[in-house]
PDB file of C-alpha atoms in Angstrom:
ATOM      1  CA  MET N   1      20.510 -50.820 -39.542  1.00 95.00           C
ATOM      2  CA  HIS N   2      19.216 -49.046 -36.457  1.00 96.00           C
ATOM      3  CA  TYR N   3      21.076 -46.158 -34.818  1.00 98.00           C
ATOM      4  CA  THR N   4      20.913 -45.183 -31.151  1.00 97.00           C
ATOM      5  CA  GLU N   5      22.476 -42.279 -29.273  1.00 98.00           C
ATOM      6  CA  LEU N   6      25.237 -43.468 -26.963  1.00 98.00           C
ATOM      7  CA  GLY N   7      24.286 -41.977 -23.619  1.00 97.00           C
ATOM      8  CA  ARG N   8      24.966 -38.239 -23.513  1.00 96.00           C
ATOM      9  CA  THR N   9      27.752 -38.339 -26.121  1.00 97.00           C
ATOM     10  CA  GLY N  10      25.561 -37.199 -28.994  1.00 97.00           C
ATOM     11  CA  MET N  11      26.955 -40.008 -31.145  1.00 98.00           C
ATOM     12  CA  LYS N  12      24.251 -42.040 -32.882  1.00 98.00           C
ATOM     13  CA  ILE N  13      25.847 -45.417 -33.427  1.00 98.00           C
ATOM     14  CA  SER N  14      24.740 -48.552 -35.265  1.00 98.00           C
ATOM     15  CA  HIS N  15      23.112 -51.267 -33.180  1.00 98.00           C
ATOM     16  CA  LEU N  16      25.703 -53.697 -34.559  1.00 98.00           C
ATOM     17  CA  SER N  17      29.306 -52.486 -34.472  1.00 98.00           C
ATOM     18  CA  PHE N  18      32.665 -53.655 -35.733  1.00 98.00           C
ATOM     19  CA  GLY N  19      35.324 -54.802 -33.289  1.00 97.00           C
ATOM     20  CA  ALA N  20      38.766 -54.783 -34.860  1.00 96.00           C
ATOM     21  CA  SER N  21      40.480 -57.278 -32.543  1.00 95.00           C
ATOM     22  CA  SER N  22      40.466 -59.908 -35.298  1.00 94.00           C
ATOM     23  CA  LEU N  23      42.595 -57.605 -37.447  1.00 95.00           C
ATOM     24  CA  GLY N  24      45.371 -58.177 -34.914  1.00 89.00           C
ATOM     25  CA  SER N  25      45.260 -61.954 -35.495  1.00 80.00           C
ATOM     26  CA  VAL N  26      44.036 -62.356 -31.921  1.00 76.00           C
ATOM     27  CA  PHE N  27      42.044 -65.509 -32.649  1.00 79.00           C
ATOM     28  CA  HIS N  28      43.880 -66.874 -35.682  1.00 79.00           C
ATOM     29  CA  GLU N  29      46.275 -65.602 -38.332  1.00 86.00           C
ATOM     30  CA  THR N  30      44.693 -63.088 -40.721  1.00 90.00           C
ATOM     31  CA  ASN N  31      45.850 -61.226 -43.813  1.00 91.00           C
ATOM     32  CA  GLU N  32      45.559 -57.556 -44.624  1.00 94.00           C
ATOM     33  CA  ARG N  33      43.576 -58.045 -47.838  1.00 96.00           C
ATOM     34  CA  ASP N  34      40.715 -59.779 -46.024  1.00 96.00           C
ATOM     35  CA  SER N  35      40.981 -57.365 -43.113  1.00 96.00           C
ATOM     36  CA  PHE N  36      40.612 -54.341 -45.390  1.00 97.00           C
ATOM     37  CA  ALA N  37      37.635 -55.981 -47.121  1.00 98.00           C
ATOM     38  CA  ALA N  38      36.019 -56.747 -43.763  1.00 98.00           C
ATOM     39  CA  VAL N  39      36.208 -53.099 -42.691  1.00 98.00           C
ATOM     40  CA  GLU N  40      34.802 -51.970 -46.033  1.00 98.00           C
ATOM     41  CA  ALA N  41      31.959 -54.498 -45.773  1.00 98.00           C
ATOM     42  CA  ALA N  42      31.100 -53.180 -42.314  1.00 98.00           C
ATOM     43  CA  ILE N  43      30.893 -49.576 -43.517  1.00 98.00           C
ATOM     44  CA  GLU N  44      28.943 -50.532 -46.640  1.00 98.00           C
ATOM     45  CA  GLY N  45      26.504 -52.480 -44.472  1.00 98.00           C
ATOM     46  CA  GLY N  46      25.668 -49.434 -42.358  1.00 98.00           C
ATOM     47  CA  ILE N  47      27.999 -49.978 -39.408  1.00 98.00           C
ATOM     48  CA  ASN N  48      29.350 -46.636 -38.209  1.00 98.00           C
ATOM     49  CA  PHE N  49      31.119 -47.550 -34.952  1.00 98.00           C
ATOM     50  CA  ILE N  50      34.527 -49.250 -34.912  1.00 98.00           C
ATOM     51  CA  ASP N  51      36.327 -50.329 -31.758  1.00 98.00           C
ATOM     52  CA  VAL N  52      39.989 -51.285 -31.394  1.00 98.00           C
ATOM     53  CA  SER N  53      42.814 -51.299 -28.833  1.00 98.00           C
ATOM     54  CA  PRO N  54      46.609 -51.149 -28.840  1.00 98.00           C
ATOM     55  CA  TYR N  55      46.464 -54.423 -26.910  1.00 96.00           C
ATOM     56  CA  TYR N  56      44.888 -56.370 -29.788  1.00 95.00           C
ATOM     57  CA  GLY N  57      47.717 -58.142 -31.541  1.00 94.00           C
ATOM     58  CA  HIS N  58      50.107 -55.934 -29.544  1.00 95.00           C
ATOM     59  CA  TYR N  59      49.550 -52.889 -31.783  1.00 95.00           C
ATOM     60  CA  LYS N  60      48.896 -54.898 -34.956  1.00 96.00           C
ATOM     61  CA  ALA N  61      45.114 -54.348 -34.975  1.00 96.00           C
ATOM     62  CA  GLU N  62      45.452 -50.558 -34.796  1.00 98.00           C
ATOM     63  CA  THR N  63      48.095 -50.599 -37.527  1.00 97.00           C
ATOM     64  CA  VAL N  64      46.032 -52.747 -39.888  1.00 97.00           C
ATOM     65  CA  LEU N  65      42.855 -50.805 -39.141  1.00 98.00           C
ATOM     66  CA  GLY N  66      44.670 -47.540 -39.860  1.00 98.00           C
ATOM     67  CA  LYS N  67      45.598 -48.824 -43.310  1.00 98.00           C
ATOM     68  CA  ALA N  68      42.032 -50.011 -43.918  1.00 97.00           C
ATOM     69  CA  LEU N  69      40.606 -46.604 -43.039  1.00 97.00           C
ATOM     70  CA  ARG N  70      42.784 -44.635 -45.451  1.00 96.00           C
ATOM     71  CA  ASN N  71      40.224 -44.835 -48.250  1.00 90.00           C
ATOM     72  CA  ILE N  72      37.136 -44.439 -46.050  1.00 97.00           C
ATOM     73  CA  PRO N  73      35.814 -40.908 -45.430  1.00 97.00           C
ATOM     74  CA  ARG N  74      36.239 -39.890 -41.787  1.00 97.00           C
ATOM     75  CA  ASP N  75      32.592 -38.881 -41.468  1.00 97.00           C
ATOM     76  CA  LYS N  76      31.493 -42.455 -42.202  1.00 98.00           C
ATOM     77  CA  TYR N  77      32.476 -43.799 -38.792  1.00 98.00           C
ATOM     78  CA  PHE N  78      33.022 -43.144 -35.106  1.00 98.00           C
ATOM     79  CA  LEU N  79      36.260 -44.633 -33.815  1.00 98.00           C
ATOM     80  CA  SER N  80      36.969 -45.963 -30.355  1.00 98.00           C
ATOM     81  CA  THR N  81      40.291 -47.163 -28.996  1.00 98.00           C
ATOM     82  CA  LYS N  82      41.660 -47.819 -25.523  1.00 98.00           C
ATOM     83  CA  VAL N  83      44.406 -47.216 -22.992  1.00 98.00           C
ATOM     84  CA  GLY N  84      45.835 -49.254 -20.129  1.00 98.00           C
ATOM     85  CA  ARG N  85      46.476 -52.671 -21.734  1.00 97.00           C
ATOM     86  CA  TYR N  86      49.465 -53.195 -23.983  1.00 97.00           C
ATOM     87  CA  GLY N  87      51.981 -55.819 -25.026  1.00 94.00           C
ATOM     88  CA  LYS N  88      55.230 -56.398 -26.842  1.00 89.00           C
ATOM     89  CA  ASP N  89      57.022 -59.477 -28.117  1.00 87.00           C
ATOM     90  CA  GLY N  90      54.234 -61.698 -26.860  1.00 87.00           C
ATOM     91  CA  VAL N  91      54.317 -60.287 -23.321  1.00 95.00           C
ATOM     92  CA  ASN N  92      51.226 -58.514 -21.972  1.00 95.00           C
ATOM     93  CA  THR N  93      51.692 -55.308 -19.991  1.00 96.00           C
ATOM     94  CA  TRP N  94      49.453 -52.892 -18.100  1.00 97.00           C
ATOM     95  CA  ASP N  95      49.984 -49.236 -17.231  1.00 98.00           C
ATOM     96  CA  TYR N  96      47.120 -46.950 -16.175  1.00 98.00           C
ATOM     97  CA  SER N  97      49.290 -44.006 -15.125  1.00 98.00           C
ATOM     98  CA  ALA N  98      48.412 -40.547 -16.411  1.00 98.00           C
ATOM     99  CA  LYS N  99      51.620 -40.228 -18.429  1.00 98.00           C
ATOM    100  CA  ARG N 100      51.335 -43.608 -20.109  1.00 98.00           C
ATOM    101  CA  VAL N 101      47.676 -43.258 -21.071  1.00 98.00           C
ATOM    102  CA  THR N 102      48.297 -39.761 -22.435  1.00 98.00           C
ATOM    103  CA  ASP N 103      51.222 -40.960 -24.537  1.00 98.00           C
ATOM    104  CA  SER N 104      49.160 -43.969 -25.616  1.00 98.00           C
ATOM    105  CA  VAL N 105      46.433 -41.802 -27.124  1.00 98.00           C
ATOM    106  CA  TYR N 106      48.907 -39.973 -29.367  1.00 98.00           C
ATOM    107  CA  GLU N 107      50.582 -43.252 -30.342  1.00 98.00           C
ATOM    108  CA  SER N 108      47.208 -44.757 -31.280  1.00 98.00           C
ATOM    109  CA  MET N 109      46.323 -41.754 -33.429  1.00 98.00           C
ATOM    110  CA  GLU N 110      49.581 -42.156 -35.312  1.00 98.00           C
ATOM    111  CA  ARG N 111      48.981 -45.860 -35.956  1.00 98.00           C
ATOM    112  CA  LEU N 112      45.387 -45.202 -36.966  1.00 98.00           C
ATOM    113  CA  GLY N 113      46.248 -42.242 -39.173  1.00 97.00           C
ATOM    114  CA  ILE N 114      43.743 -39.893 -37.546  1.00 96.00           C
ATOM    115  CA  ASP N 115      43.896 -36.623 -35.620  1.00 94.00           C
ATOM    116  CA  HIS N 116      40.894 -37.181 -33.344  1.00 96.00           C
ATOM    117  CA  ILE N 117      39.535 -40.156 -31.398  1.00 98.00           C
ATOM    118  CA  ASP N 118      35.769 -40.116 -30.929  1.00 98.00           C
ATOM    119  CA  LEU N 119      35.749 -42.327 -27.815  1.00 98.00           C
ATOM    120  CA  ILE N 120      38.693 -43.291 -25.623  1.00 98.00           C
ATOM    121  CA  ASN N 121      38.192 -46.176 -23.201  1.00 98.00           C
ATOM    122  CA  VAL N 122      40.135 -47.306 -20.161  1.00 98.00           C
ATOM    123  CA  HIS N 123      40.684 -50.947 -21.102  1.00 98.00           C
ATOM    124  CA  ASP N 124      39.654 -53.772 -18.735  1.00 97.00           C
ATOM    125  CA  ILE N 125      39.929 -51.913 -15.456  1.00 98.00           C
ATOM    126  CA  GLU N 126      39.928 -55.194 -13.482  1.00 97.00           C
ATOM    127  CA  PHE N 127      43.660 -55.461 -14.205  1.00 97.00           C
ATOM    128  CA  GLN N 128      44.251 -52.219 -12.345  1.00 97.00           C
ATOM    129  CA  ALA N 129      42.073 -53.414  -9.460  1.00 95.00           C
ATOM    130  CA  ALA N 130      44.837 -55.834  -8.423  1.00 90.00           C
ATOM    131  CA  ARG N 131      47.671 -53.329  -8.931  1.00 94.00           C
ATOM    132  CA  PRO N 132      48.987 -50.646  -6.544  1.00 95.00           C
ATOM    133  CA  GLY N 133      46.372 -47.941  -6.158  1.00 97.00           C
ATOM    134  CA  GLY N 134      43.578 -50.253  -7.258  1.00 98.00           C
ATOM    135  CA  LEU N 135      40.561 -48.849  -9.030  1.00 98.00           C
ATOM    136  CA  GLN N 136      41.004 -45.588  -7.143  1.00 98.00           C
ATOM    137  CA  LEU N 137      43.944 -44.862  -9.456  1.00 98.00           C
ATOM    138  CA  VAL N 138      41.562 -45.068 -12.431  1.00 98.00           C
ATOM    139  CA  VAL N 139      39.360 -42.482 -10.718  1.00 98.00           C
ATOM    140  CA  ASP N 140      42.137 -40.172  -9.513  1.00 98.00           C
ATOM    141  CA  GLU N 141      44.678 -40.419 -12.340  1.00 98.00           C
ATOM    142  CA  THR N 142      43.630 -42.315 -15.474  1.00 98.00           C
ATOM    143  CA  LEU N 143      40.277 -40.675 -16.129  1.00 98.00           C
ATOM    144  CA  PRO N 144      41.406 -37.102 -15.305  1.00 98.00           C
ATOM    145  CA  ALA N 145      44.273 -37.497 -17.797  1.00 98.00           C
ATOM    146  CA  LEU N 146      41.770 -38.421 -20.497  1.00 98.00           C
ATOM    147  CA  VAL N 147      39.545 -35.500 -19.525  1.00 98.00           C
ATOM    148  CA  GLU N 148      42.499 -33.178 -20.165  1.00 98.00           C
ATOM    149  CA  LEU N 149      42.794 -34.638 -23.670  1.00 98.00           C
ATOM    150  CA  LYS N 150      39.081 -34.093 -24.126  1.00 98.00           C
ATOM    151  CA  LYS N 151      39.492 -30.426 -23.178  1.00 98.00           C
ATOM    152  CA  LYS N 152      42.180 -30.128 -25.863  1.00 98.00           C
ATOM    153  CA  GLY N 153      39.899 -31.670 -28.475  1.00 97.00           C
ATOM    154  CA  ILE N 154      42.125 -34.710 -28.933  1.00 98.00           C
ATOM    155  CA  VAL N 155      39.380 -37.118 -27.833  1.00 98.00           C
ATOM    156  CA  GLY N 156      35.643 -36.611 -27.975  1.00 98.00           C
ATOM    157  CA  HIS N 157      34.355 -38.766 -25.139  1.00 98.00           C
ATOM    158  CA  VAL N 158      35.612 -40.954 -22.286  1.00 98.00           C
ATOM    159  CA  GLY N 159      34.521 -44.450 -21.292  1.00 98.00           C
ATOM    160  CA  ILE N 160      35.581 -47.536 -19.361  1.00 98.00           C
ATOM    161  CA  THR N 161      35.505 -51.243 -20.181  1.00 98.00           C
ATOM    162  CA  ASP N 162      35.541 -54.437 -18.144  1.00 98.00           C
ATOM    163  CA  LEU N 163      34.114 -57.937 -17.887  1.00 96.00           C
ATOM    164  CA  GLN N 164      33.167 -57.385 -14.249  1.00 96.00           C
ATOM    165  CA  LEU N 165      30.082 -55.183 -14.041  1.00 97.00           C
ATOM    166  CA  ASP N 166      30.665 -54.331 -10.385  1.00 97.00           C
ATOM    167  CA  ASN N 167      34.009 -52.730 -11.287  1.00 98.00           C
ATOM    168  CA  LEU N 168      32.328 -50.456 -13.812  1.00 98.00           C
ATOM    169  CA  LYS N 169      29.716 -49.461 -11.242  1.00 98.00           C
ATOM    170  CA  TRP N 170      32.352 -48.802  -8.572  1.00 98.00           C
ATOM    171  CA  VAL N 171      34.391 -46.431 -10.737  1.00 98.00           C
ATOM    172  CA  ILE N 172      31.306 -44.482 -11.806  1.00 98.00           C
ATOM    173  CA  GLU N 173      30.138 -44.145  -8.187  1.00 98.00           C
ATOM    174  CA  HIS N 174      33.531 -42.893  -7.013  1.00 98.00           C
ATOM    175  CA  CYS N 175      34.087 -40.213  -9.657  1.00 96.00           C
ATOM    176  CA  GLN N 176      33.663 -36.764  -8.103  1.00 89.00           C
ATOM    177  CA  GLN N 177      32.120 -35.481 -11.333  1.00 91.00           C
ATOM    178  CA  PRO N 178      30.393 -37.173 -14.286  1.00 94.00           C
ATOM    179  CA  ILE N 179      33.481 -38.155 -16.293  1.00 97.00           C
ATOM    180  CA  VAL N 180      32.439 -41.556 -17.631  1.00 98.00           C
ATOM    181  CA  GLU N 181      30.151 -41.243 -20.663  1.00 98.00           C
ATOM    182  CA  SER N 182      29.950 -44.868 -21.768  1.00 98.00           C
ATOM    183  CA  ILE N 183      30.741 -48.384 -20.627  1.00 98.00           C
ATOM    184  CA  LEU N 184      31.714 -51.408 -22.681  1.00 98.00           C
ATOM    185  CA  ASN N 185      30.967 -54.810 -21.180  1.00 98.00           C
ATOM    186  CA  PHE N 186      31.334 -58.197 -22.832  1.00 96.00           C
ATOM    187  CA  CYS N 187      29.754 -61.633 -22.515  1.00 95.00           C
ATOM    188  CA  HIS N 188      26.950 -60.361 -20.257  1.00 96.00           C
ATOM    189  CA  HIS N 189      24.134 -59.813 -22.742  1.00 97.00           C
ATOM    190  CA  THR N 190      24.085 -63.162 -24.452  1.00 97.00           C
ATOM    191  CA  LEU N 191      21.865 -66.222 -24.652  1.00 96.00           C
ATOM    192  CA  ASN N 192      23.701 -67.757 -21.706  1.00 95.00           C
ATOM    193  CA  ASP N 193      24.186 -64.662 -19.529  1.00 95.00           C
ATOM    194  CA  ASP N 194      22.108 -61.477 -19.376  1.00 94.00           C
ATOM    195  CA  ALA N 195      23.607 -59.984 -16.203  1.00 96.00           C
ATOM    196  CA  LEU N 196      24.095 -56.646 -17.980  1.00 97.00           C
ATOM    197  CA  VAL N 197      20.336 -56.080 -17.864  1.00 97.00           C
ATOM    198  CA  ASP N 198      20.486 -55.812 -14.062  1.00 97.00           C
ATOM    199  CA  TYR N 199      22.762 -52.762 -14.363  1.00 98.00           C
ATOM    200  CA  LEU N 200      20.946 -50.823 -17.076  1.00 98.00           C
ATOM    201  CA  ASP N 201      18.920 -48.736 -14.622  1.00 98.00           C
ATOM    202  CA  PHE N 202      22.131 -47.682 -12.878  1.00 98.00           C
ATOM    203  CA  PHE N 203      23.925 -46.721 -16.078  1.00 98.00           C
ATOM    204  CA  GLU N 204      20.899 -44.883 -17.443  1.00 98.00           C
ATOM    205  CA  SER N 205      20.452 -42.952 -14.182  1.00 97.00           C
ATOM    206  CA  HIS N 206      23.975 -41.575 -14.714  1.00 97.00           C
ATOM    207  CA  GLY N 207      23.398 -40.769 -18.390  1.00 97.00           C
ATOM    208  CA  ILE N 208      25.905 -43.404 -19.440  1.00 98.00           C
ATOM    209  CA  GLY N 209      25.669 -45.171 -22.794  1.00 98.00           C
ATOM    210  CA  VAL N 210      25.995 -48.952 -22.895  1.00 98.00           C
ATOM    211  CA  ILE N 211      27.963 -51.007 -25.408  1.00 98.00           C
ATOM    212  CA  ASN N 212      27.726 -54.783 -25.379  1.00 98.00           C
ATOM    213  CA  ALA N 213      30.406 -57.016 -26.884  1.00 98.00           C
ATOM    214  CA  SER N 214      30.984 -60.634 -27.850  1.00 96.00           C
ATOM    215  CA  PRO N 215      27.476 -61.837 -28.725  1.00 97.00           C
ATOM    216  CA  LEU N 216      28.907 -65.346 -29.193  1.00 97.00           C
ATOM    217  CA  SER N 217      30.387 -65.212 -25.684  1.00 95.00           C
ATOM    218  CA  MET N 218      33.927 -65.719 -27.019  1.00 93.00           C
ATOM    219  CA  GLY N 219      32.900 -68.874 -28.853  1.00 94.00           C
ATOM    220  CA  LEU N 220      30.579 -70.454 -26.291  1.00 95.00           C
ATOM    221  CA  LEU N 221      27.600 -69.841 -28.562  1.00 97.00           C
ATOM    222  CA  SER N 222      29.024 -71.311 -31.725  1.00 96.00           C
ATOM    223  CA  GLN N 223      29.020 -74.593 -33.557  1.00 94.00           C
ATOM    224  CA  ARG N 224      32.831 -74.561 -33.565  1.00 92.00           C
ATOM    225  CA  GLY N 225      32.984 -74.345 -29.771  1.00 87.00           C
ATOM    226  CA  VAL N 226      35.341 -72.559 -27.414  1.00 87.00           C
ATOM    227  CA  PRO N 227      39.077 -72.101 -27.817  1.00 85.00           C
ATOM    228  CA  ALA N 228      41.391 -73.818 -25.326  1.00 85.00           C
ATOM    229  CA  TRP N 229      41.962 -70.597 -23.353  1.00 84.00           C
ATOM    230  CA  HIS N 230      38.274 -69.928 -22.678  1.00 89.00           C
ATOM    231  CA  PRO N 231      37.619 -69.428 -18.932  1.00 89.00           C
ATOM    232  CA  ALA N 232      34.082 -70.872 -18.863  1.00 91.00           C
ATOM    233  CA  PRO N 233      33.624 -73.909 -16.588  1.00 91.00           C
ATOM    234  CA  LYS N 234      33.096 -77.301 -18.197  1.00 92.00           C
ATOM    235  CA  PRO N 235      29.359 -77.614 -17.315  1.00 92.00           C
ATOM    236  CA  LEU N 236      28.645 -74.324 -19.095  1.00 93.00           C
ATOM    237  CA  VAL N 237      30.688 -75.313 -22.149  1.00 94.00           C
ATOM    238  CA  GLU N 238      28.806 -78.590 -22.383  1.00 94.00           C
ATOM    239  CA  ALA N 239      25.411 -76.892 -21.941  1.00 94.00           C
ATOM    240  CA  CYS N 240      26.189 -74.440 -24.738  1.00 95.00           C
ATOM    241  CA  GLN N 241      27.287 -77.302 -26.975  1.00 96.00           C
ATOM    242  CA  ARG N 242      23.915 -78.970 -26.395  1.00 96.00           C
ATOM    243  CA  ALA N 243      22.187 -75.691 -27.229  1.00 97.00           C
ATOM    244  CA  ALA N 244      24.193 -75.409 -30.455  1.00 97.00           C
ATOM    245  CA  GLU N 245      23.169 -78.908 -31.477  1.00 97.00           C
ATOM    246  CA  HIS N 246      19.535 -78.103 -30.714  1.00 97.00           C
ATOM    247  CA  CYS N 247      19.668 -75.025 -32.953  1.00 98.00           C
ATOM    248  CA  LYS N 248      21.399 -76.993 -35.707  1.00 97.00           C
ATOM    249  CA  ALA N 249      18.643 -79.597 -35.631  1.00 98.00           C
ATOM    250  CA  LYS N 250      16.136 -76.771 -36.119  1.00 97.00           C
ATOM    251  CA  GLY N 251      18.072 -75.425 -39.107  1.00 97.00           C
ATOM    252  CA  TYR N 252      18.842 -72.195 -37.246  1.00 98.00           C
ATOM    253  CA  PRO N 253      22.557 -71.644 -36.494  1.00 98.00           C
ATOM    254  CA  ILE N 254      23.137 -70.708 -32.877  1.00 98.00           C
ATOM    255  CA  GLU N 255      25.460 -67.923 -34.077  1.00 98.00           C
ATOM    256  CA  LYS N 256      22.521 -66.304 -35.868  1.00 98.00           C
ATOM    257  CA  LEU N 257      20.268 -66.560 -32.822  1.00 98.00           C
ATOM    258  CA  ALA N 258      23.009 -65.265 -30.533  1.00 98.00           C
ATOM    259  CA  ILE N 259      23.618 -62.135 -32.598  1.00 98.00           C
ATOM    260  CA  GLN N 260      19.918 -61.450 -33.008  1.00 98.00           C
ATOM    261  CA  PHE N 261      19.349 -61.780 -29.270  1.00 98.00           C
ATOM    262  CA  SER N 262      22.282 -59.572 -28.312  1.00 98.00           C
ATOM    263  CA  VAL N 263      21.158 -56.657 -30.500  1.00 97.00           C
ATOM    264  CA  SER N 264      17.484 -56.969 -29.527  1.00 96.00           C
ATOM    265  CA  ASN N 265      17.551 -54.818 -26.367  1.00 97.00           C
ATOM    266  CA  PRO N 266      16.823 -51.174 -27.312  1.00 96.00           C
ATOM    267  CA  ARG N 267      18.406 -49.958 -24.061  1.00 97.00           C
ATOM    268  CA  ILE N 268      21.808 -51.163 -25.262  1.00 98.00           C
ATOM    269  CA  ALA N 269      23.183 -48.772 -27.868  1.00 98.00           C
ATOM    270  CA  SER N 270      25.304 -51.281 -29.751  1.00 98.00           C
ATOM    271  CA  THR N 271      26.762 -54.778 -29.785  1.00 98.00           C
ATOM    272  CA  LEU N 272      30.314 -55.367 -30.998  1.00 98.00           C
ATOM    273  CA  PHE N 273      31.455 -58.406 -32.949  1.00 97.00           C
ATOM    274  CA  SER N 274      34.801 -59.059 -34.583  1.00 96.00           C
ATOM    275  CA  SER N 275      35.746 -60.763 -37.826  1.00 96.00           C
ATOM    276  CA  ALA N 276      38.432 -60.348 -40.465  1.00 96.00           C
ATOM    277  CA  ASN N 277      36.262 -62.247 -42.952  1.00 96.00           C
ATOM    278  CA  PRO N 278      34.142 -59.918 -45.140  1.00 98.00           C
ATOM    279  CA  ASP N 279      31.580 -62.652 -45.824  1.00 98.00           C
ATOM    280  CA  ASN N 280      31.072 -63.132 -42.095  1.00 97.00           C
ATOM    281  CA  VAL N 281      30.663 -59.380 -41.650  1.00 98.00           C
ATOM    282  CA  ARG N 282      27.944 -59.207 -44.310  1.00 98.00           C
ATOM    283  CA  ARG N 283      26.224 -62.269 -42.862  1.00 98.00           C
ATOM    284  CA  ASN N 284      26.233 -60.853 -39.324  1.00 98.00           C
ATOM    285  CA  ILE N 285      24.766 -57.569 -40.540  1.00 98.00           C
ATOM    286  CA  GLU N 286      21.983 -59.447 -42.303  1.00 98.00           C
ATOM    287  CA  TRP N 287      21.247 -61.468 -39.180  1.00 98.00           C
ATOM    288  CA  ALA N 288      21.300 -58.414 -36.921  1.00 98.00           C
ATOM    289  CA  ASN N 289      18.677 -56.687 -39.032  1.00 96.00           C
ATOM    290  CA  THR N 290      16.078 -59.409 -38.453  1.00 96.00           C
ATOM    291  CA  GLU N 291      14.211 -60.346 -35.286  1.00 95.00           C
ATOM    292  CA  PRO N 292      15.182 -63.476 -33.333  1.00 96.00           C
ATOM    293  CA  ASP N 293      12.942 -66.520 -33.016  1.00 97.00           C
ATOM    294  CA  MET N 294      11.901 -65.931 -29.419  1.00 96.00           C
ATOM    295  CA  GLU N 295      10.516 -69.437 -29.022  1.00 97.00           C
ATOM    296  CA  LEU N 296      13.941 -70.798 -29.897  1.00 98.00           C
ATOM    297  CA  VAL N 297      15.589 -68.235 -27.602  1.00 97.00           C
ATOM    298  CA  ASN N 298      13.552 -69.593 -24.703  1.00 96.00           C
ATOM    299  CA  GLU N 299      14.391 -73.174 -25.641  1.00 96.00           C
ATOM    300  CA  VAL N 300      18.101 -72.387 -25.706  1.00 97.00           C
ATOM    301  CA  LYS N 301      17.940 -70.603 -22.362  1.00 95.00           C
ATOM    302  CA  ALA N 302      16.165 -73.606 -20.871  1.00 95.00           C
ATOM    303  CA  ILE N 303      18.884 -75.929 -22.158  1.00 95.00           C
ATOM    304  CA  ILE N 304      21.673 -73.779 -20.752  1.00 94.00           C
ATOM    305  CA  GLY N 305      19.905 -73.107 -17.461  1.00 85.00           C
ATOM    306  CA  ASN N 306      19.751 -70.001 -15.272  1.00 56.00           C
ATOM    307  CA  GLN N 307      22.410 -71.297 -12.874  1.00 48.00           C
ATOM    308  CA  GLN N 308      25.015 -70.954 -15.633  1.00 55.00           C
ATOM    309  CA  ARG N 309      24.663 -67.187 -15.600  1.00 57.00           C
ATOM    310  CA  VAL N 310      26.009 -66.982 -12.054  1.00 51.00           C
ATOM    311  CA  THR N 311      28.824 -69.445 -12.759  1.00 53.00           C
ATOM    312  CA  TRP N 312      30.028 -67.582 -15.831  1.00 53.00           C
ATOM    313  CA  ALA N 313      29.616 -64.101 -14.357  1.00 52.00           C
ATOM    314  CA  ASN N 314      31.808 -65.014 -11.396  1.00 47.00           C
ATOM    315  CA  SER N 315      34.456 -66.959 -13.323  1.00 46.00           C
TER     316      SER N 315
END
């Protein structure tokens, strides 16, 4: 396992990290026994960065993760959770106000059974972009509230997350002082879309650490294929299916190639994946610690085509 400092945070995190969304039964029903074993397998395999959110499973993921962490020494991991996106009784909600995000941090600590959060993220800021106050509210209210918690020692560092890279850039540019210490972006450093690379110079120039997520592009780069809710357009889904078949014919699962590619850029501190299956966790760690077949990477990219990057990035 390789470890890289996340921007100016001082945290040296594993190049493959554990996303706990699966513990909230986000993708399919899971059980606590497997979930606990998956977290333990991640730690035993050298992963030291765990990411979660109150939104995942509408508080279930944080609750299950908190139970899983009870028997793991606190110095074995850095923990990241989020504010802004929530849900209850199957209904999604959003609230980026200073009061709600402050309360949310304390609620998350209680569910997680900890007294300090290493990294707190504003979750998917695009949902605030369409709400009253827009992204300016994130700059003027959400982030300053988290800075106050940082001053109190409740949280260690502050970051933002989003699918849309331009939103991340906008918030960073409009902060009056360097508040944002890391960004988390998903589905944009994968075999079918490497748009994140275009923004690395910008993030680095501001001393901001970069976390990549979803190396399988939410199922696009898998033999199983995408779930029904996936937003990718049909031509991209079909192209990725052809790429998966090509990899299968070569005896090289596209999931393996996708993970290896996503962790291969040394300018990206870490790539997050999620699984509540301990065998999958161990397998992904093994894959991430070996170099990708670059000839096959180029073949897959040729099958998918460069035009798909623009289509997916703007979907």
